């Protein structure tokens, strides 16, 4: 019994747990649900299904949160812009989810953040005040806990007190209101770990290349009965049988539906959004900003030690795998931020840039023309295009839990869903249990850490708060690594905001398989450190090599792959349009097995059938 899996940390994600999950998916009992797509929606579905007692597996073709979910604005919010579109139901639903995440499900990951909504003319005050007042009212309706503070009216002088670098002539005052922010990728990782702790089988870098189908003896057609999966780390392909396959593949939704032979299904519009990252000390301000532009909403968000500024919202027709920020995108964001900043930003102030694609349900007007992406509602839709395949698309990060519940309900059917109701509205995410007590104990914990440290100056209140914001009560697992090996207490030389122990923890418990996983998703150094974290790359690679068993050649190939991709993204940022950016981005050498840049171009992106080019699950 000593070797039983019941004695291990079932939430831990690592190469061993991944191998076990793939083996059980292939050779174990048939799954009730196979989730395709490891973004926030897919991760939420896996958790919802697992906590209902279902046998569930989840596969993701890239790293966890590898596509849309890690490139968001990092906001958990109701969406003021959707009130302008009269999506009151969507806003109310999202605000309810914001409250759950803030105070119950993930208080370690989600934290309040105040915003200013500047007023440019006096007559805007009653109009904007009514909208933000409705926003607050919807948030407080049926609130079971003390919610965020209500809006405040600010004069021009009060705006400058809270945001000294706001241009004095750029407003006649503002409203201050509250929303919340989150590390989006860490939310996804936490959802996957929580699902795994509840029995879900989880494997990243495992892609669906086909769907398994069988004739339906009662209908003229075929049922989906599972998927053909390729392990990208080994190249091995194998079938996974499941009663229902749920597609949470975002902008790849149509590609997966086509594998099923479905005549109908969800249509998804890809919209590109980019953000720039600026050091926190570059802009003097204690609150965020929300600004209306002619094309979208622009946020200036205080995030950890930085400002995140974005986003754009433009139709996207290039490769779905490699969206990149162009020079024109970056200039657009800077130009609109500078309209309210007293000390204008330049390209030299930008230390990081990232781009992602929003999967929006594709609307069609009566004359058959698509609607501009900025007009598209973020409400989600769930449907069954063929028996055995459930597709879900639309929605937003904040409402992932509702989306997951709806998808599993449809997969189960009305009668069975009533017997097995969702319980995720009260299922704490990994690291949430005990986090309030942990924060209360920070002074005592600092004393203890300093007393046992080889370098007590490492342990500041800021560092401990940062660690709790990343790990919650799972901080104890990171500290245990330091106790085991005191050298892991040292900060990374090239990125001192992170400890060496965090890299080891990411390899042992958070499913990192490659160097880019550590920089993109586990530390966010890809855009939160200058030059895409290059100063820390070698040290991180050395730590990962020791943990993941890489030899010197493999370690060097991982470094070469990351630096090649970084150079390609930097080249893309010097271009002026998406085709040129795509060409620059694809110059990256795919030197590491499992990190190959897949290309699905232009007209082929929704219909290519070449297995080496068109893969699903991202």
Short mmCIF file of C-alpha atoms in Angstrom, two decimals, residues 329-589:
data_model
loop_
_atom_site.label_atom_id
_atom_site.label_comp_id
_atom_site.label_asym_id
_atom_site.label_seq_id
_atom_site.Cartn_x
_atom_site.Cartn_y
_atom_site.Cartn_z
CA UNK A 329 -0.41 47.58 -32.60
CA UNK A 330 2.16 48.78 -30.08
CA UNK A 331 2.06 52.35 -31.36
CA UNK A 332 -1.75 52.33 -31.18
CA UNK A 333 -1.71 51.39 -27.50
CA UNK A 334 1.02 53.90 -26.66
CA UNK A 335 -0.72 56.68 -28.58
CA UNK A 336 -4.03 56.19 -26.78
CA UNK A 337 -2.44 55.86 -23.34
CA UNK A 338 -0.48 59.05 -23.97
CA UNK A 339 -3.71 60.97 -24.49
CA UNK A 340 -4.13 61.00 -20.71
CA UNK A 341 -0.52 60.68 -19.45
CA UNK A 342 1.37 63.80 -18.44
CA UNK A 343 4.71 62.14 -19.18
CA UNK A 344 4.16 60.36 -22.51
CA UNK A 345 5.40 56.81 -23.02
CA UNK A 346 7.79 55.82 -25.78
CA UNK A 347 8.81 52.47 -27.21
CA UNK A 348 11.85 52.57 -24.89
CA UNK A 349 9.54 52.37 -21.85
CA UNK A 350 7.98 49.11 -23.01
CA UNK A 351 9.70 46.08 -21.46
CA UNK A 352 7.22 43.47 -22.67
CA UNK A 353 4.52 42.83 -25.26
CA UNK A 354 2.10 39.97 -25.72
CA UNK A 355 -0.67 39.06 -28.15
CA UNK A 356 -3.58 36.64 -28.04
CA UNK A 357 -6.77 35.74 -29.88
CA UNK A 358 -10.27 36.06 -28.45
CA UNK A 359 -12.68 33.31 -29.55
CA UNK A 360 -15.90 35.22 -30.22
CA UNK A 361 -19.11 33.63 -31.44
CA UNK A 362 -19.39 34.72 -35.04
CA UNK A 363 -22.54 36.81 -35.61
CA UNK A 364 -24.10 37.14 -39.04
CA UNK A 365 -26.41 40.02 -39.97
CA UNK A 366 -29.50 39.65 -42.15
CA UNK A 367 -27.52 40.44 -45.28
CA UNK A 368 -24.99 37.76 -44.38
CA UNK A 369 -22.20 40.12 -43.37
CA UNK A 370 -20.12 39.54 -40.25
CA UNK A 371 -20.32 42.09 -37.46
CA UNK A 372 -17.16 43.88 -36.34
CA UNK A 373 -15.52 42.08 -33.44
CA UNK A 374 -15.97 45.02 -31.07
CA UNK A 375 -19.75 44.64 -31.41
CA UNK A 376 -19.79 40.94 -30.56
CA UNK A 377 -21.37 39.86 -27.29
CA UNK A 378 -19.23 37.72 -25.02
CA UNK A 379 -22.12 35.43 -24.07
CA UNK A 380 -21.29 31.78 -24.62
CA UNK A 381 -23.12 29.03 -26.45
CA UNK A 382 -23.06 25.27 -25.91
CA UNK A 383 -24.32 22.83 -28.53
CA UNK A 384 -24.02 19.22 -29.69
CA UNK A 385 -23.18 19.34 -33.42
CA UNK A 386 -23.18 15.51 -33.59
CA UNK A 387 -24.00 12.91 -30.92
CA UNK A 388 -21.08 12.50 -28.57
CA UNK A 389 -19.46 15.87 -29.31
CA UNK A 390 -20.29 18.99 -27.28
CA UNK A 391 -18.87 22.36 -28.40
CA UNK A 392 -18.67 25.48 -26.26
CA UNK A 393 -17.46 28.89 -27.38
CA UNK A 394 -17.76 32.57 -26.52
CA UNK A 395 -17.83 33.79 -22.95
CA UNK A 396 -14.99 35.37 -21.02
CA UNK A 397 -12.41 34.37 -18.42
CA UNK A 398 -14.55 35.64 -15.54
CA UNK A 399 -17.48 33.37 -16.40
CA UNK A 400 -15.47 30.19 -17.01
CA UNK A 401 -17.26 28.37 -14.17
CA UNK A 402 -20.74 29.03 -15.58
CA UNK A 403 -19.54 27.94 -19.02
CA UNK A 404 -18.12 24.74 -17.57
CA UNK A 405 -21.33 23.96 -15.72
CA UNK A 406 -23.41 24.46 -18.87
CA UNK A 407 -21.12 22.23 -20.94
CA UNK A 408 -21.20 19.37 -18.45
CA UNK A 409 -24.96 19.72 -17.98
CA UNK A 410 -25.47 19.32 -21.73
CA UNK A 411 -23.09 16.36 -21.89
CA UNK A 412 -24.97 14.60 -19.08
CA UNK A 413 -28.48 15.42 -20.25
CA UNK A 414 -31.15 17.12 -18.18
CA UNK A 415 -32.13 14.13 -16.02
CA UNK A 416 -28.60 13.02 -15.16
CA UNK A 417 -27.45 16.62 -14.59
CA UNK A 418 -30.14 17.00 -11.94
CA UNK A 419 -28.87 13.87 -10.20
CA UNK A 420 -25.27 15.13 -10.39
CA UNK A 421 -25.49 18.91 -9.91
CA UNK A 422 -22.43 21.13 -10.21
CA UNK A 423 -20.69 21.95 -6.94
CA UNK A 424 -17.94 24.23 -8.24
CA UNK A 425 -19.60 27.29 -6.73
CA UNK A 426 -18.29 26.04 -3.38
CA UNK A 427 -15.20 24.04 -4.37
CA UNK A 428 -12.11 25.91 -3.20
CA UNK A 429 -9.30 26.04 -5.72
CA UNK A 430 -5.90 24.65 -4.81
CA UNK A 431 -4.12 27.02 -2.44
CA UNK A 432 -7.26 28.83 -1.29
CA UNK A 433 -7.80 26.86 1.90
CA UNK A 434 -6.18 28.71 4.79
CA UNK A 435 -5.00 31.70 2.76
CA UNK A 436 -6.70 34.30 4.97
CA UNK A 437 -4.97 32.91 8.05
CA UNK A 438 -1.69 32.75 6.17
CA UNK A 439 -1.91 36.45 5.32
CA UNK A 440 -2.68 37.28 8.94
CA UNK A 441 0.46 35.39 9.97
CA UNK A 442 2.83 37.25 7.62
CA UNK A 443 4.72 39.09 10.42
CA UNK A 444 5.25 35.84 12.34
CA UNK A 445 6.19 33.91 9.22
CA UNK A 446 8.73 36.58 8.28
CA UNK A 447 10.38 36.22 11.68
CA UNK A 448 10.58 32.46 11.25
CA UNK A 449 11.96 32.65 7.71
CA UNK A 450 14.57 35.26 8.59
CA UNK A 451 15.71 33.30 11.62
CA UNK A 452 16.41 30.22 9.51
CA UNK A 453 17.74 31.98 6.44
CA UNK A 454 21.29 32.15 5.12
CA UNK A 455 20.39 35.61 3.81
CA UNK A 456 17.59 37.17 5.93
CA UNK A 457 17.37 40.21 3.65
CA UNK A 458 15.72 38.00 1.04
CA UNK A 459 12.60 37.81 3.17
CA UNK A 460 10.65 41.03 2.87
CA UNK A 461 6.95 41.59 3.33
CA UNK A 462 6.68 42.36 -0.39
CA UNK A 463 8.27 39.02 -1.34
CA UNK A 464 6.02 37.06 0.97
CA UNK A 465 2.94 38.85 -0.37
CA UNK A 466 4.08 38.08 -3.93
CA UNK A 467 4.53 34.40 -3.10
CA UNK A 468 1.13 34.14 -1.44
CA UNK A 469 -0.45 35.84 -4.46
CA UNK A 470 1.09 33.17 -6.68
CA UNK A 471 0.63 30.07 -4.52
CA UNK A 472 -1.74 30.78 -1.66
CA UNK A 473 -1.40 28.14 1.04
CA UNK A 474 0.64 26.05 -1.42
CA UNK A 475 3.45 28.41 -0.41
CA UNK A 476 4.33 25.74 2.15
CA UNK A 477 5.31 23.38 -0.68
CA UNK A 478 7.75 25.99 -2.01
CA UNK A 479 9.19 26.59 1.45
CA UNK A 480 9.61 22.83 1.95
CA UNK A 481 11.86 22.75 -1.11
CA UNK A 482 14.05 25.42 0.47
CA UNK A 483 14.23 23.42 3.66
CA UNK A 484 15.30 20.41 1.61
CA UNK A 485 17.89 22.42 -0.36
CA UNK A 486 18.86 25.83 1.10
CA UNK A 487 20.42 26.91 -2.21
CA UNK A 488 16.91 27.18 -3.63
CA UNK A 489 16.24 30.11 -1.31
CA UNK A 490 18.33 32.40 -3.52
CA UNK A 491 16.54 34.71 -5.94
CA UNK A 492 17.19 34.17 -9.64
CA UNK A 493 20.14 36.36 -10.55
CA UNK A 494 18.51 37.56 -13.74
CA UNK A 495 15.00 37.90 -12.26
CA UNK A 496 15.27 38.44 -8.50
CA UNK A 497 11.50 38.76 -8.05
CA UNK A 498 11.45 34.92 -8.24
CA UNK A 499 13.22 32.37 -6.05
CA UNK A 500 15.09 29.39 -7.47
CA UNK A 501 12.68 27.17 -5.52
CA UNK A 502 9.82 28.37 -7.71
CA UNK A 503 11.44 26.86 -10.80
CA UNK A 504 11.87 23.51 -9.08
CA UNK A 505 8.28 23.66 -7.82
CA UNK A 506 7.04 24.39 -11.35
CA UNK A 507 8.78 21.25 -12.62
CA UNK A 508 7.66 19.01 -9.76
CA UNK A 509 4.09 20.21 -9.21
CA UNK A 510 2.93 22.57 -11.99
CA UNK A 511 3.46 20.51 -15.11
CA UNK A 512 6.28 22.45 -16.79
CA UNK A 513 7.92 20.33 -19.50
CA UNK A 514 9.96 22.90 -21.41
CA UNK A 515 11.92 26.06 -20.81
CA UNK A 516 9.25 28.18 -22.49
CA UNK A 517 6.66 26.75 -20.09
CA UNK A 518 8.65 28.19 -17.19
CA UNK A 519 9.07 31.65 -18.73
CA UNK A 520 5.67 32.00 -20.39
CA UNK A 521 3.29 30.56 -17.83
CA UNK A 522 4.92 29.77 -14.49
CA UNK A 523 6.90 33.03 -14.02
CA UNK A 524 5.53 35.31 -16.81
CA UNK A 525 9.10 36.55 -17.40
CA UNK A 526 8.40 36.42 -21.14
CA UNK A 527 6.88 39.87 -20.85
CA UNK A 528 7.44 40.98 -17.25
CA UNK A 529 11.24 41.17 -17.55
CA UNK A 530 13.33 43.08 -20.09
CA UNK A 531 14.36 41.22 -23.24
CA UNK A 532 11.80 38.48 -22.56
CA UNK A 533 13.63 37.38 -19.42
CA UNK A 534 16.84 36.58 -21.27
CA UNK A 535 19.03 37.42 -18.27
CA UNK A 536 17.44 34.54 -16.33
CA UNK A 537 17.22 31.99 -19.14
CA UNK A 538 20.46 30.12 -18.47
CA UNK A 539 19.91 29.80 -14.73
CA UNK A 540 16.33 28.62 -15.23
CA UNK A 541 17.49 26.14 -17.87
CA UNK A 542 20.09 24.71 -15.48
CA UNK A 543 17.50 24.22 -12.75
CA UNK A 544 15.01 22.67 -15.16
CA UNK A 545 17.66 20.36 -16.62
CA UNK A 546 18.42 18.96 -13.18
CA UNK A 547 14.73 18.42 -12.42
CA UNK A 548 13.56 17.12 -15.79
CA UNK A 549 16.62 15.00 -16.59
CA UNK A 550 17.87 16.93 -19.60
CA UNK A 551 21.40 16.26 -20.81
CA UNK A 552 23.62 19.13 -21.92
CA UNK A 553 22.53 18.91 -25.53
CA UNK A 554 18.83 18.96 -24.65
CA UNK A 555 19.36 21.88 -22.28
CA UNK A 556 21.10 23.90 -24.98
CA UNK A 557 18.37 23.11 -27.52
CA UNK A 558 15.73 24.38 -25.09
CA UNK A 559 17.65 27.64 -24.64
CA UNK A 560 18.18 27.98 -28.39
CA UNK A 561 14.48 27.40 -29.06
CA UNK A 562 13.39 30.04 -26.56
CA UNK A 563 15.86 32.65 -27.77
CA UNK A 564 14.96 31.94 -31.38
CA UNK A 565 11.28 32.49 -30.62
CA UNK A 566 12.06 35.67 -28.67
CA UNK A 567 14.05 37.08 -31.59
CA UNK A 568 11.19 36.25 -33.96
CA UNK A 569 8.63 38.01 -31.74
CA UNK A 570 10.90 41.04 -31.47
CA UNK A 571 11.14 41.08 -35.27
CA UNK A 572 7.34 40.88 -35.51
CA UNK A 573 7.06 43.92 -33.22
CA UNK A 574 8.97 45.92 -35.82
CA UNK A 575 6.47 45.14 -38.59
CA UNK A 576 3.38 47.15 -39.51
CA UNK A 577 0.73 44.52 -40.31
CA UNK A 578 -0.31 40.98 -39.42
CA UNK A 579 0.98 39.24 -42.58
CA UNK A 580 4.44 40.73 -42.07
CA UNK A 581 4.33 39.89 -38.36
CA UNK A 582 3.37 36.29 -39.14
CA UNK A 583 6.28 35.98 -41.57
CA UNK A 584 8.68 37.33 -38.95
CA UNK A 585 7.24 35.15 -36.19
CA UNK A 586 7.66 31.98 -38.24
CA UNK A 587 11.39 32.59 -38.59
CA UNK A 588 11.84 30.93 -35.19
CA UNK A 589 13.71 27.65 -35.50
#
